[in-house]
CSV table of C-alpha atoms and ligand atoms in Angstrom, one decimal:
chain,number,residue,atom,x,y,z
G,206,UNK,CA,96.2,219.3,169.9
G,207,UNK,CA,97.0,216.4,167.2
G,208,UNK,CA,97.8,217.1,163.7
G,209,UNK,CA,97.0,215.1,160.8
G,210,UNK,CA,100.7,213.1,161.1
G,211,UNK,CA,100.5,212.7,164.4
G,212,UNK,CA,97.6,211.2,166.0
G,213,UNK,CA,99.4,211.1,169.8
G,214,UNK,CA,98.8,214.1,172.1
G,215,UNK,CA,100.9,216.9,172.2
G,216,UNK,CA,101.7,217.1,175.6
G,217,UNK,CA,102.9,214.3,178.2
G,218,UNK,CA,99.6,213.0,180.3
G,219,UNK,CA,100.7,211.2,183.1
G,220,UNK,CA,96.9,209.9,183.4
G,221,UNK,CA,97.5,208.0,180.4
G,222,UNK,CA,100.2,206.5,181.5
G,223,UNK,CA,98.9,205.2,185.1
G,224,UNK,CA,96.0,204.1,182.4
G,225,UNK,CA,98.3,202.1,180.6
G,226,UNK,CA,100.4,200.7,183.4
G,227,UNK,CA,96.7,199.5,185.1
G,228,UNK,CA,95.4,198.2,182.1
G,229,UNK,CA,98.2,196.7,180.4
G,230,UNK,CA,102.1,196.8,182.2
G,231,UNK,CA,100.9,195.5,185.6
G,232,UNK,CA,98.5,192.5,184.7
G,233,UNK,CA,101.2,191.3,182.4
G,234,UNK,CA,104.7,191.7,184.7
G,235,UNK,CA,104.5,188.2,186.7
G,236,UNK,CA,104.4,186.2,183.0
G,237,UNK,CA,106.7,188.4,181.7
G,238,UNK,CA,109.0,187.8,185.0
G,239,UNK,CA,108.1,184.0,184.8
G,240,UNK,CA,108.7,183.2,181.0
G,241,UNK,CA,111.0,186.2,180.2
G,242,UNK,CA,108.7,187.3,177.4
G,243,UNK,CA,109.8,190.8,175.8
G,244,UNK,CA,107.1,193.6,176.7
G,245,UNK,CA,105.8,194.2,173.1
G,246,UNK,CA,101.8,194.4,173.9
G,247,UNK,CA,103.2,197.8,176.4
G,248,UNK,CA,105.5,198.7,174.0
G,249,UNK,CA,102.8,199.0,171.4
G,250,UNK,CA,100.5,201.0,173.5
G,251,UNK,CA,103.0,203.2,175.0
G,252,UNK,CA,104.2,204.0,171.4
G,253,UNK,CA,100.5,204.8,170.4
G,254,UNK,CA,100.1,207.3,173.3
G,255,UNK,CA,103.1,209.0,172.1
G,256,UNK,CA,105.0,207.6,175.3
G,257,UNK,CA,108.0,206.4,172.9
G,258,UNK,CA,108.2,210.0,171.5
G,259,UNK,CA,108.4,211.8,175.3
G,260,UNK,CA,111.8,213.0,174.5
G,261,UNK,CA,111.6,213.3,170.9
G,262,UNK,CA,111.6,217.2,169.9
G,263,UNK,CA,108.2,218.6,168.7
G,264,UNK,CA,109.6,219.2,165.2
G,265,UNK,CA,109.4,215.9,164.5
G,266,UNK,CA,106.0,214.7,166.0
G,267,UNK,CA,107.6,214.2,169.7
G,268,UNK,CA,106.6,215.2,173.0
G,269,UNK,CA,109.5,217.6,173.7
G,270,UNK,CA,109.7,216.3,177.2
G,271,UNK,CA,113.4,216.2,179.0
G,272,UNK,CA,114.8,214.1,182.5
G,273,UNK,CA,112.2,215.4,184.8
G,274,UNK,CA,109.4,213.7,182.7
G,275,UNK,CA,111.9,210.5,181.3
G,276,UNK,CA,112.5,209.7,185.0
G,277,UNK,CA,109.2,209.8,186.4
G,278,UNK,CA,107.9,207.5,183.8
G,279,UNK,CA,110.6,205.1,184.4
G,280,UNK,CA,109.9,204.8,187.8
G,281,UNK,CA,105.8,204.2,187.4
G,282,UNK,CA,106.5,201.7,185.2
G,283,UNK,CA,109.5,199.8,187.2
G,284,UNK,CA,106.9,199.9,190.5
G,285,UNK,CA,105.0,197.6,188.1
G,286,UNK,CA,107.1,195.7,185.5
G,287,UNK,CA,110.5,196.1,185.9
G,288,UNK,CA,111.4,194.6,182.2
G,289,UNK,CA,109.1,197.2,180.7
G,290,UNK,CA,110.7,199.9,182.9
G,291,UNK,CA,114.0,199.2,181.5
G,292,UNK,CA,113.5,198.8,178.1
G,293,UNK,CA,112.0,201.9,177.9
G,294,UNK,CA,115.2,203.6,180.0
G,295,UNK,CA,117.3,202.3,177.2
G,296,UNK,CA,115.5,203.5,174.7
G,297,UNK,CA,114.8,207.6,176.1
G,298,UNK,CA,118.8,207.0,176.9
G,299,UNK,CA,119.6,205.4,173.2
G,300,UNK,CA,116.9,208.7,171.9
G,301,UNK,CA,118.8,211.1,173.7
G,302,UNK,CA,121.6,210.7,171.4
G,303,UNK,CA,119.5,210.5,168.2
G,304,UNK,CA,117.6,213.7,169.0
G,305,UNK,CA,120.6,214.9,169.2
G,306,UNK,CA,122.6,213.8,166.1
G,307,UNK,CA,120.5,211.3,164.4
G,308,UNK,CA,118.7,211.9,160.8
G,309,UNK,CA,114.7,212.8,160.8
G,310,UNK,CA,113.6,210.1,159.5
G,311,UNK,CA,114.6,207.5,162.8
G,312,UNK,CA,113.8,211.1,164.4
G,313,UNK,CA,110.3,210.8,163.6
G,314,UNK,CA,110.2,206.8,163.6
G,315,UNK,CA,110.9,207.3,167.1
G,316,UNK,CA,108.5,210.1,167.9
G,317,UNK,CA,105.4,208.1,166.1
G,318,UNK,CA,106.3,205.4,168.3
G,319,UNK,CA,107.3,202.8,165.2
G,320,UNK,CA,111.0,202.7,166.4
G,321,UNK,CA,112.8,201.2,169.4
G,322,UNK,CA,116.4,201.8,170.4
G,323,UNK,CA,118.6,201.3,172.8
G,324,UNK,CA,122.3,201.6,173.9
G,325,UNK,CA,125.2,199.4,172.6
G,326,UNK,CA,127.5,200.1,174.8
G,327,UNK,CA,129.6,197.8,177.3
G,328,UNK,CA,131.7,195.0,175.7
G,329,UNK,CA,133.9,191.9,176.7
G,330,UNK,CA,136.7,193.8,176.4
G,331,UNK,CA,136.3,196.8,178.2
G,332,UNK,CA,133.2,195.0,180.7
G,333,UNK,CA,131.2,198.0,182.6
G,334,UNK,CA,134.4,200.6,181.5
G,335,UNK,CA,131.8,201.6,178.9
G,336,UNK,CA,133.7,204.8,177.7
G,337,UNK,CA,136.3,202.8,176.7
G,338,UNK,CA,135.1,200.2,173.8
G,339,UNK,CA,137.8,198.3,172.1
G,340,UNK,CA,135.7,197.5,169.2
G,341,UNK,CA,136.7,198.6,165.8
G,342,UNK,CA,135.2,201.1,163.2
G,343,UNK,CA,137.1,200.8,159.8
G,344,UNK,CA,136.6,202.7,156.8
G,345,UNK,CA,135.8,200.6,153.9
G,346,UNK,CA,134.8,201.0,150.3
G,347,UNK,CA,131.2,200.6,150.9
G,348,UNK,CA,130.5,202.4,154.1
G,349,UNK,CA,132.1,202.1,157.7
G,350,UNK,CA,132.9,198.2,159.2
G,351,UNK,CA,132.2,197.7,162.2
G,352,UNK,CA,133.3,194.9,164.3
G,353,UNK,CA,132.6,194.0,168.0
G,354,UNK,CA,131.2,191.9,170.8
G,355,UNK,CA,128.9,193.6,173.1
G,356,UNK,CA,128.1,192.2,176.2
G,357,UNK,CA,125.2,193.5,177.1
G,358,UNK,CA,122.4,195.1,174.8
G,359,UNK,CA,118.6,195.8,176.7
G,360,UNK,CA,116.0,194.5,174.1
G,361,UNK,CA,118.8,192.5,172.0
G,362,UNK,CA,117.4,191.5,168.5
G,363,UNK,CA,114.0,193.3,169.8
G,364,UNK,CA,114.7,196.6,169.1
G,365,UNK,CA,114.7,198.6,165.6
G,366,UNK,CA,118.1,200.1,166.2
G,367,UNK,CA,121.5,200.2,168.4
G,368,UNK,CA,123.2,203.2,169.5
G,369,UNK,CA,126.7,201.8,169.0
G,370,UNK,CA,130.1,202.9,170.2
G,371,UNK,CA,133.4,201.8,168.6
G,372,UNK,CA,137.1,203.0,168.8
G,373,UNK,CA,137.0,205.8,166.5
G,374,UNK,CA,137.2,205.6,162.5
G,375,UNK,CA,140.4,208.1,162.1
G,376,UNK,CA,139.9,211.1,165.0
G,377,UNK,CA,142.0,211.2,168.3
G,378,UNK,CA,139.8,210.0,171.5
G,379,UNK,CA,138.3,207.0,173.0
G,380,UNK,CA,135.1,206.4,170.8
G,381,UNK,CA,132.6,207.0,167.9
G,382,UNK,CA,129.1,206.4,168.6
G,383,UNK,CA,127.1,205.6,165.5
G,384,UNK,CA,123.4,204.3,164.7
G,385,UNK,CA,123.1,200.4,163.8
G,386,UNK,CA,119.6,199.4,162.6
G,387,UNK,CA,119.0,195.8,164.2
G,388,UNK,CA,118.3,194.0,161.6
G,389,UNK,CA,121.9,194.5,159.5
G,390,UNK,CA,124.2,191.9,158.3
G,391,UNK,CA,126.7,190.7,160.5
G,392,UNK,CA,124.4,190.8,163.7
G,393,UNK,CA,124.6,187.7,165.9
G,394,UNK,CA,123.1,187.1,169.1
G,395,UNK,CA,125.3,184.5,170.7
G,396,UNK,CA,122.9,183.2,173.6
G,397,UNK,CA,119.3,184.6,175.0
G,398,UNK,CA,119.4,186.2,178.1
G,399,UNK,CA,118.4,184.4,181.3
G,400,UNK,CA,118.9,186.5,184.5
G,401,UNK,CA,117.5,186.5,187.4
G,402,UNK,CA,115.9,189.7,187.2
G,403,UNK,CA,114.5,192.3,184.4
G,404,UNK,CA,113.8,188.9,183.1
G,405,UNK,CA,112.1,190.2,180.0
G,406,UNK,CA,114.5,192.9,178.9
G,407,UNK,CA,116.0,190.4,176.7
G,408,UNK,CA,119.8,191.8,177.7
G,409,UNK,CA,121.5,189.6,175.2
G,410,UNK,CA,125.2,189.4,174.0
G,411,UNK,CA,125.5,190.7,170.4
G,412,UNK,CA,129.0,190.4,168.0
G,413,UNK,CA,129.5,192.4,164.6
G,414,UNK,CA,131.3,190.7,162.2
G,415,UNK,CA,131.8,192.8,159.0
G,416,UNK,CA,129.3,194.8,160.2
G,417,UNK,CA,128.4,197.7,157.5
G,418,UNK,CA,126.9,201.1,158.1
G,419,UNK,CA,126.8,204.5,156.0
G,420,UNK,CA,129.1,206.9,157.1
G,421,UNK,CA,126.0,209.1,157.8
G,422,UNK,CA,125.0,207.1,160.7
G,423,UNK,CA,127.5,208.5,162.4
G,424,UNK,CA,126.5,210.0,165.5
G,425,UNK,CA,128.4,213.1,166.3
G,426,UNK,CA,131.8,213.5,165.6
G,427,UNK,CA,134.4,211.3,165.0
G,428,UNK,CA,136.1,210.8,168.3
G,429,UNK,CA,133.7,212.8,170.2
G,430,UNK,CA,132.0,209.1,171.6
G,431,UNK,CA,133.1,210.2,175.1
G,432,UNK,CA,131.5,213.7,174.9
G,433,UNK,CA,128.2,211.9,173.7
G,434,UNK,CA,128.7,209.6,176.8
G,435,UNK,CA,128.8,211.8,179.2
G,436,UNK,CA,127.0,214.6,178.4
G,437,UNK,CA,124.5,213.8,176.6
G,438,UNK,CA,124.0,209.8,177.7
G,439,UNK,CA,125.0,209.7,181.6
G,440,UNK,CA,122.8,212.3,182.8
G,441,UNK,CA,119.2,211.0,181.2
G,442,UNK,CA,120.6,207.2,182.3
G,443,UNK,CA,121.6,208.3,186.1
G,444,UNK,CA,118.2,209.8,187.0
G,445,UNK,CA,116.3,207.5,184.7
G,446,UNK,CA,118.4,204.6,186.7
G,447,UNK,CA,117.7,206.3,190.1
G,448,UNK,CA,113.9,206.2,189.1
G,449,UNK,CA,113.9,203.1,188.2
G,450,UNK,CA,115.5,202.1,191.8
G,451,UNK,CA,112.5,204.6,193.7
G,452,UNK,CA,109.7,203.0,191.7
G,453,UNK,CA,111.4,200.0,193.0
G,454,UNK,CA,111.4,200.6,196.2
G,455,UNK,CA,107.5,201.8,196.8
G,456,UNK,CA,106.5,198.7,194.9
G,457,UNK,CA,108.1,196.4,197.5
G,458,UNK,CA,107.4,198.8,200.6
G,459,UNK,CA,103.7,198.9,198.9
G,460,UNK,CA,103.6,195.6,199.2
G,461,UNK,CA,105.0,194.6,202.5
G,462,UNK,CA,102.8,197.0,204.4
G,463,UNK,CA,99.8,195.4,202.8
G,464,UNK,CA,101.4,191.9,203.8
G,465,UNK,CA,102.3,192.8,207.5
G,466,UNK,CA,99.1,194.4,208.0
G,467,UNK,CA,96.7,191.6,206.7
G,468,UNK,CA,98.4,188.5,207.6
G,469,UNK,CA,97.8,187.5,211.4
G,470,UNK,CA,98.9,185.3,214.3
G,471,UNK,CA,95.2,183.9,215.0
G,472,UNK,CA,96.3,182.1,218.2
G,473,UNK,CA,97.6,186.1,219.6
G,474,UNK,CA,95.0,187.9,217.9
G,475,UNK,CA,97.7,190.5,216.3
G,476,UNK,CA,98.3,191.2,212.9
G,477,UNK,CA,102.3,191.0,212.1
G,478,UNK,CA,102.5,194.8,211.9
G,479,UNK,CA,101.8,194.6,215.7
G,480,UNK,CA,105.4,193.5,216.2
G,481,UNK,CA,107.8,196.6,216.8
G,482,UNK,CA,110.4,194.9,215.1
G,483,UNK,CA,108.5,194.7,211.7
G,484,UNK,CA,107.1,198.6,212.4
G,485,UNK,CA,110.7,199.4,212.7
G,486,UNK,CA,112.0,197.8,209.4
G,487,UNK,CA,108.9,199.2,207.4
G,488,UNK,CA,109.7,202.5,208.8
G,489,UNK,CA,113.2,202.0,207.3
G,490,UNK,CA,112.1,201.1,204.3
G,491,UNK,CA,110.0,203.9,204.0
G,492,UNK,CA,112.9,206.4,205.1
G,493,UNK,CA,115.1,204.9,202.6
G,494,UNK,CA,112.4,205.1,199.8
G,495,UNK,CA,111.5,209.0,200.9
G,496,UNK,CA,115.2,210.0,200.8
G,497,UNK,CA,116.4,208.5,197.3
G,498,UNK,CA,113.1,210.1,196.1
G,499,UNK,CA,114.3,213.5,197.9
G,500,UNK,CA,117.2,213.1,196.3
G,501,UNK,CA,116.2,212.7,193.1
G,502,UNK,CA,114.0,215.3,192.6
G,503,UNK,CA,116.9,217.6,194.1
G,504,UNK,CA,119.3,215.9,191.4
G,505,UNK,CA,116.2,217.4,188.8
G,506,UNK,CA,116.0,220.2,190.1
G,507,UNK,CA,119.9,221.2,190.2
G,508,UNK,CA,120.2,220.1,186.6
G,509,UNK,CA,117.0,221.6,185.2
G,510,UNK,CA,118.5,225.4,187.4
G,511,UNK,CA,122.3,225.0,186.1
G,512,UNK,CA,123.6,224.3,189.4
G,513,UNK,CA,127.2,224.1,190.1
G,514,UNK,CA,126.4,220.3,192.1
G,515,UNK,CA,124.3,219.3,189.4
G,516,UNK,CA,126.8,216.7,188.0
G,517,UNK,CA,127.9,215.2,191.9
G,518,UNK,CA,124.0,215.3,192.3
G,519,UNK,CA,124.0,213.6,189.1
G,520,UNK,CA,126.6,210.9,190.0
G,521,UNK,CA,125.2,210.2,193.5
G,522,UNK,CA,121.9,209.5,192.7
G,523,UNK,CA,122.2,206.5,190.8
G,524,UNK,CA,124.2,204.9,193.5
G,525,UNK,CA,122.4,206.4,196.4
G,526,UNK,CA,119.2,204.3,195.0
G,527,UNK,CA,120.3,201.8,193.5
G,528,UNK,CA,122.1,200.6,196.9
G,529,UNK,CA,119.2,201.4,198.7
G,530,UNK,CA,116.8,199.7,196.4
G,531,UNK,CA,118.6,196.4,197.4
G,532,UNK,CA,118.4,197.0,201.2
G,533,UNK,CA,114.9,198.1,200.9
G,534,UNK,CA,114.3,194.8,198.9
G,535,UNK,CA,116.4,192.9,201.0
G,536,UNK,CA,113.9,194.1,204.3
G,537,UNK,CA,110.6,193.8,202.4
G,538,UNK,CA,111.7,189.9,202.1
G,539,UNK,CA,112.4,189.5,205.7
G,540,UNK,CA,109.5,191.8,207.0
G,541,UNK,CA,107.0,189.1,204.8
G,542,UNK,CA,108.8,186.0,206.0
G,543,UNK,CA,108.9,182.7,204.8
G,544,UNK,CA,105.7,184.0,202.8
G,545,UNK,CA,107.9,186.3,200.7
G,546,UNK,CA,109.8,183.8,199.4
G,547,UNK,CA,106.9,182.3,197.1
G,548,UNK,CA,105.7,184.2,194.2
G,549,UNK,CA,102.5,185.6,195.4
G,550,UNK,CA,103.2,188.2,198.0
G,551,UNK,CA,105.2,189.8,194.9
G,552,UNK,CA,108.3,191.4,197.1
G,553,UNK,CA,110.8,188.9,195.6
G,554,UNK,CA,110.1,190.4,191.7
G,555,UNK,CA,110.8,193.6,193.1
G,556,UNK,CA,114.3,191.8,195.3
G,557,UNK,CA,115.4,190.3,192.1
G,558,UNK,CA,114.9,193.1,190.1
G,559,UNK,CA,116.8,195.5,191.9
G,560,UNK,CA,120.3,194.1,192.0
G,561,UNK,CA,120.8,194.8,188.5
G,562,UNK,CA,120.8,199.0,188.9
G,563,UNK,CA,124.0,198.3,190.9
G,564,UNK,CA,125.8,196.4,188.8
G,565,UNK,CA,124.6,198.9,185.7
G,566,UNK,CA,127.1,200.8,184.1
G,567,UNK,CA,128.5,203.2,185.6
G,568,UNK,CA,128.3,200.5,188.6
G,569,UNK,CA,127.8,201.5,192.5
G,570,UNK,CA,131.4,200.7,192.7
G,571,UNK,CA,132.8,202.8,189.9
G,572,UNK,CA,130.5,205.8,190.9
G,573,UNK,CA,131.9,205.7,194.8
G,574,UNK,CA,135.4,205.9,192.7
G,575,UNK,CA,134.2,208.7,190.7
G,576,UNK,CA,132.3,210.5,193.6
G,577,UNK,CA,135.2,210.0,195.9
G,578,UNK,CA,137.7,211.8,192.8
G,579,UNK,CA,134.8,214.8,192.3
G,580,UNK,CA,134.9,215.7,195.7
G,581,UNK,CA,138.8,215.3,196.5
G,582,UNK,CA,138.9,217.9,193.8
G,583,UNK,CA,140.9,214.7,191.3
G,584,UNK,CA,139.9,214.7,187.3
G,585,UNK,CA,137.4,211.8,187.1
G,586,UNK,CA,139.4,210.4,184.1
G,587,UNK,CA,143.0,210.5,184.0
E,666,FAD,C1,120.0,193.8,183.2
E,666,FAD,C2,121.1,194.5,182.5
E,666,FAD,C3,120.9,195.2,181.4
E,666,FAD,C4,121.9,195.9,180.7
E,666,FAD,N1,121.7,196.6,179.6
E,666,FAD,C5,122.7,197.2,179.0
E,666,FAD,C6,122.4,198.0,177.8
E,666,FAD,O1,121.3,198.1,177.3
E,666,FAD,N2,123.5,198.5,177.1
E,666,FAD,C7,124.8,198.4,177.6
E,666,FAD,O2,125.7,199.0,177.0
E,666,FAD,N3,125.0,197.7,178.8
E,666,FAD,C8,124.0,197.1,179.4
E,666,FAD,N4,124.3,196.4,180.6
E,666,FAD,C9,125.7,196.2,181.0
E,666,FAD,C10,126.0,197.1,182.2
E,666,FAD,O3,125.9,198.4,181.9
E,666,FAD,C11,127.4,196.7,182.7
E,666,FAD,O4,128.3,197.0,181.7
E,666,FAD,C12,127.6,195.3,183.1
E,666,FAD,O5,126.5,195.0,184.0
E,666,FAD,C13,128.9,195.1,183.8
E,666,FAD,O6,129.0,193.7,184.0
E,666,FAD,P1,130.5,193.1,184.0
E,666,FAD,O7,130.3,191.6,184.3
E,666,FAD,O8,131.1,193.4,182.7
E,666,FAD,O9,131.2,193.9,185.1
E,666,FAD,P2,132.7,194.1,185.4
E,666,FAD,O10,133.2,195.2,184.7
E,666,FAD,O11,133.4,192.8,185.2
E,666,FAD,O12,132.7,194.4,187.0
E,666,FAD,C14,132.8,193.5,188.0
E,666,FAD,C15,132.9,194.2,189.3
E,666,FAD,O13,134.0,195.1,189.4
E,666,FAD,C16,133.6,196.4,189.8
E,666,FAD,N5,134.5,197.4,189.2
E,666,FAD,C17,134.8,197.5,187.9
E,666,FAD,N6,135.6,198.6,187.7
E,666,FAD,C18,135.8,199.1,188.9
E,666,FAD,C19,136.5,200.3,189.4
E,666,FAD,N7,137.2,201.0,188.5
E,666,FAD,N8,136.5,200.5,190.7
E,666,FAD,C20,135.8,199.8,191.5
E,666,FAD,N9,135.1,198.7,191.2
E,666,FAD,C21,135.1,198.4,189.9
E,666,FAD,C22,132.2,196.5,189.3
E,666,FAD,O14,131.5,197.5,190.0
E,666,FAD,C23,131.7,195.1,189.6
E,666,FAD,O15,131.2,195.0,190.9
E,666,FAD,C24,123.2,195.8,181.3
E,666,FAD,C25,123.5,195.0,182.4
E,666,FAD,C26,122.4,194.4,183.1
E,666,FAD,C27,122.7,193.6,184.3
């Protein structure tokens, strides 16, 4: 039921959203891929069916939705626009936090769907050792200065707010995470980005110089940064990653069974998905696919019942998918030949696009570090 402040439905409607990624997200993802446009037109509508809000808590106008229902919307909308997919992993990730710590008023921007945010985390100095900023937080007479260069911020200069980590202001630990609306003094964004995938995420640089926020925007405690990180952060951004990596994957193997199976060798009379060879790759493809998403849903499942695996579940998932991701891309291009390698058999988006989950912080490398420690029985950190 809506109420007078909320016009949005109460309750998550995955309809809607296969509406909205039909109508809107699919028919725009090759011009956003090709001119690296930001997804505001699915950004608009998703925030008007209360998509924006899933996480936000019903107390203030949200959908009071958690991982399970973050990830699987993730992953529809990365099998169709990869850009929109991450932008809105960075902002559930970026609300987790909020929801958690943040005022009611960004609360509720957030739940109507009038506010986008995103994580501020990895820097020059520290690069994709995210827990570690080197940026500074000073206290100063009219608020809190912060200074920094971040390397990498999803919907740079797009979104309504940063969820920002620094060195801490006075506490012991290794960060402070605080809440920087976009649009205050002292924000630069050094160059647009251009990748080669997500290419309208708009994952710019962005440096703070004399940066001023109210103490209030603190989020959390002073020095608790890491705690924020990992608890409350990594979790929604593994499985929202992992999704994004499945949706991925059944995109491209979508896609090169409908190639394989309608494209033919008229002088043989056989379509190319009468060669064994290709048969034998799809069926890879579609193993790989089947086994992330088993995986996933057991990572879900493990967190959602308390389970003593749940955080090795949690750290293998992203890099279970993500890896495979960029095989199962990496087939769909050879499967569809010298076709694939133009635009309209659509696989190379998908290639393109996958290569960034590995390289996302926490990268496959640094999780295979930190998988490799959790099951030797050796402190993660340390
Ligand atoms: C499309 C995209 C969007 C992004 N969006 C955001 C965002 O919204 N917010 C945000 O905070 N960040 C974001 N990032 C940044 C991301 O999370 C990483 O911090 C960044 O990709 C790391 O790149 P780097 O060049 O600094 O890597 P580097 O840290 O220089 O790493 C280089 C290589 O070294 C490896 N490596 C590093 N440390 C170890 C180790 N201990 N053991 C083994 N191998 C190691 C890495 O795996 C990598 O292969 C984004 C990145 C991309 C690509």
């Amino acid at each position: 039921m809506s109420n007078a402040r909320d016009p949005h439905p109460a309750s998550f409607e995955p309809d809607t959203l296969d509406r909205l990624i039909s109508e809107i997200v699919a028919p725009a993802a090759e011009e956003i891929d090709r001119s690296g446009t930001f997804p505001r037109e699915a950004l608009e509508a998703l925030g008007q069916a209360g998509l924006l809000g899933l996480i936000s808590s019903p107390d203030v106008g949200g959908l009071g939705e958690s991982h399970r229902a973050a990830t699987l919307v993730v992953e529809r909308l990365a099998a169709a626009c990869a850009s929109t997919a991450m932008v809105v992993c960075m902002h559930y990730a970026g609300t987790a936090v909020i929801e958690a710590h943040g005022q009611p008023a960004v609360r509720e921007a957030i739940a109507r769907g009038k506010h986008l945010t995103t994580l501020a985390f990895s820097e020059q100095g520290s690069r994709s050792h995210f827990w570690a900023p080197t940026s500074t937080a000073i206290q100063a007479e009219s608020g809190v200065r912060l200074d920094a260069r971040k390397s990498w911020i999803t919907s740079a200069g797009q979104a309504d707010s940063y969820v920002w980590s620094s060195r801490p202001l006075a506490a012991e630990g290794q960060s402070t995470t605080w809440l920087v609306p976009a649009d205050t003094a002292g924000l630069t964004i050094p160059f647009q980005f251009d990748g080669m995938g997500l290419r309208g995420n708009h994952s710019s640089p962005v440096t703070a110089e004399g940066v001023s926020v109210p103490t209030e925007n603190m989020l959390g405690a002073d020095g608790d940064g890491f705690n924020v990180m990992m608890g409350i952060v990594l979790p929604y951004f593994q499985l929202m990653n992992a999704g994004f990596s499945v949706g991925t994957m059944e995109a491209a193997t979508t896609k090169a069974i409908q190639h394989v199976t309608g494209t033919k060798f008229e002088h043989l009379s056989q379509s190319l998905a009468d060669l064994p060879t290709i048969r034998a790759y799809l069926s890879r493809m579609r193993i790989k696919t089947d086994m992330c998403r088993a995986l996933l849903l057991d990572t879900l499942a493990a967190l959602e019942g308390g389970r003593e695996d749940a955080m090795l579940r949690v750290l293998e998932v992203k890099a279970a998918a993500g890896e495979a991701s960029t095989e199962v891309t990496d087939l769909a291009m050879r499967v569809c030949g010298g076709a694939a390698f133009r635009k309209e058999v659509g696989v190379e988006r998908h290639f393109r696009d996958a290569r960034a989950a590995t390289v996302m912080a926490p990268t496959t490398d640094v999780l295979y570090d930190f998988i490799g420690k959790a099951v030797c029985g050796i402190p993660l950190f340390g």
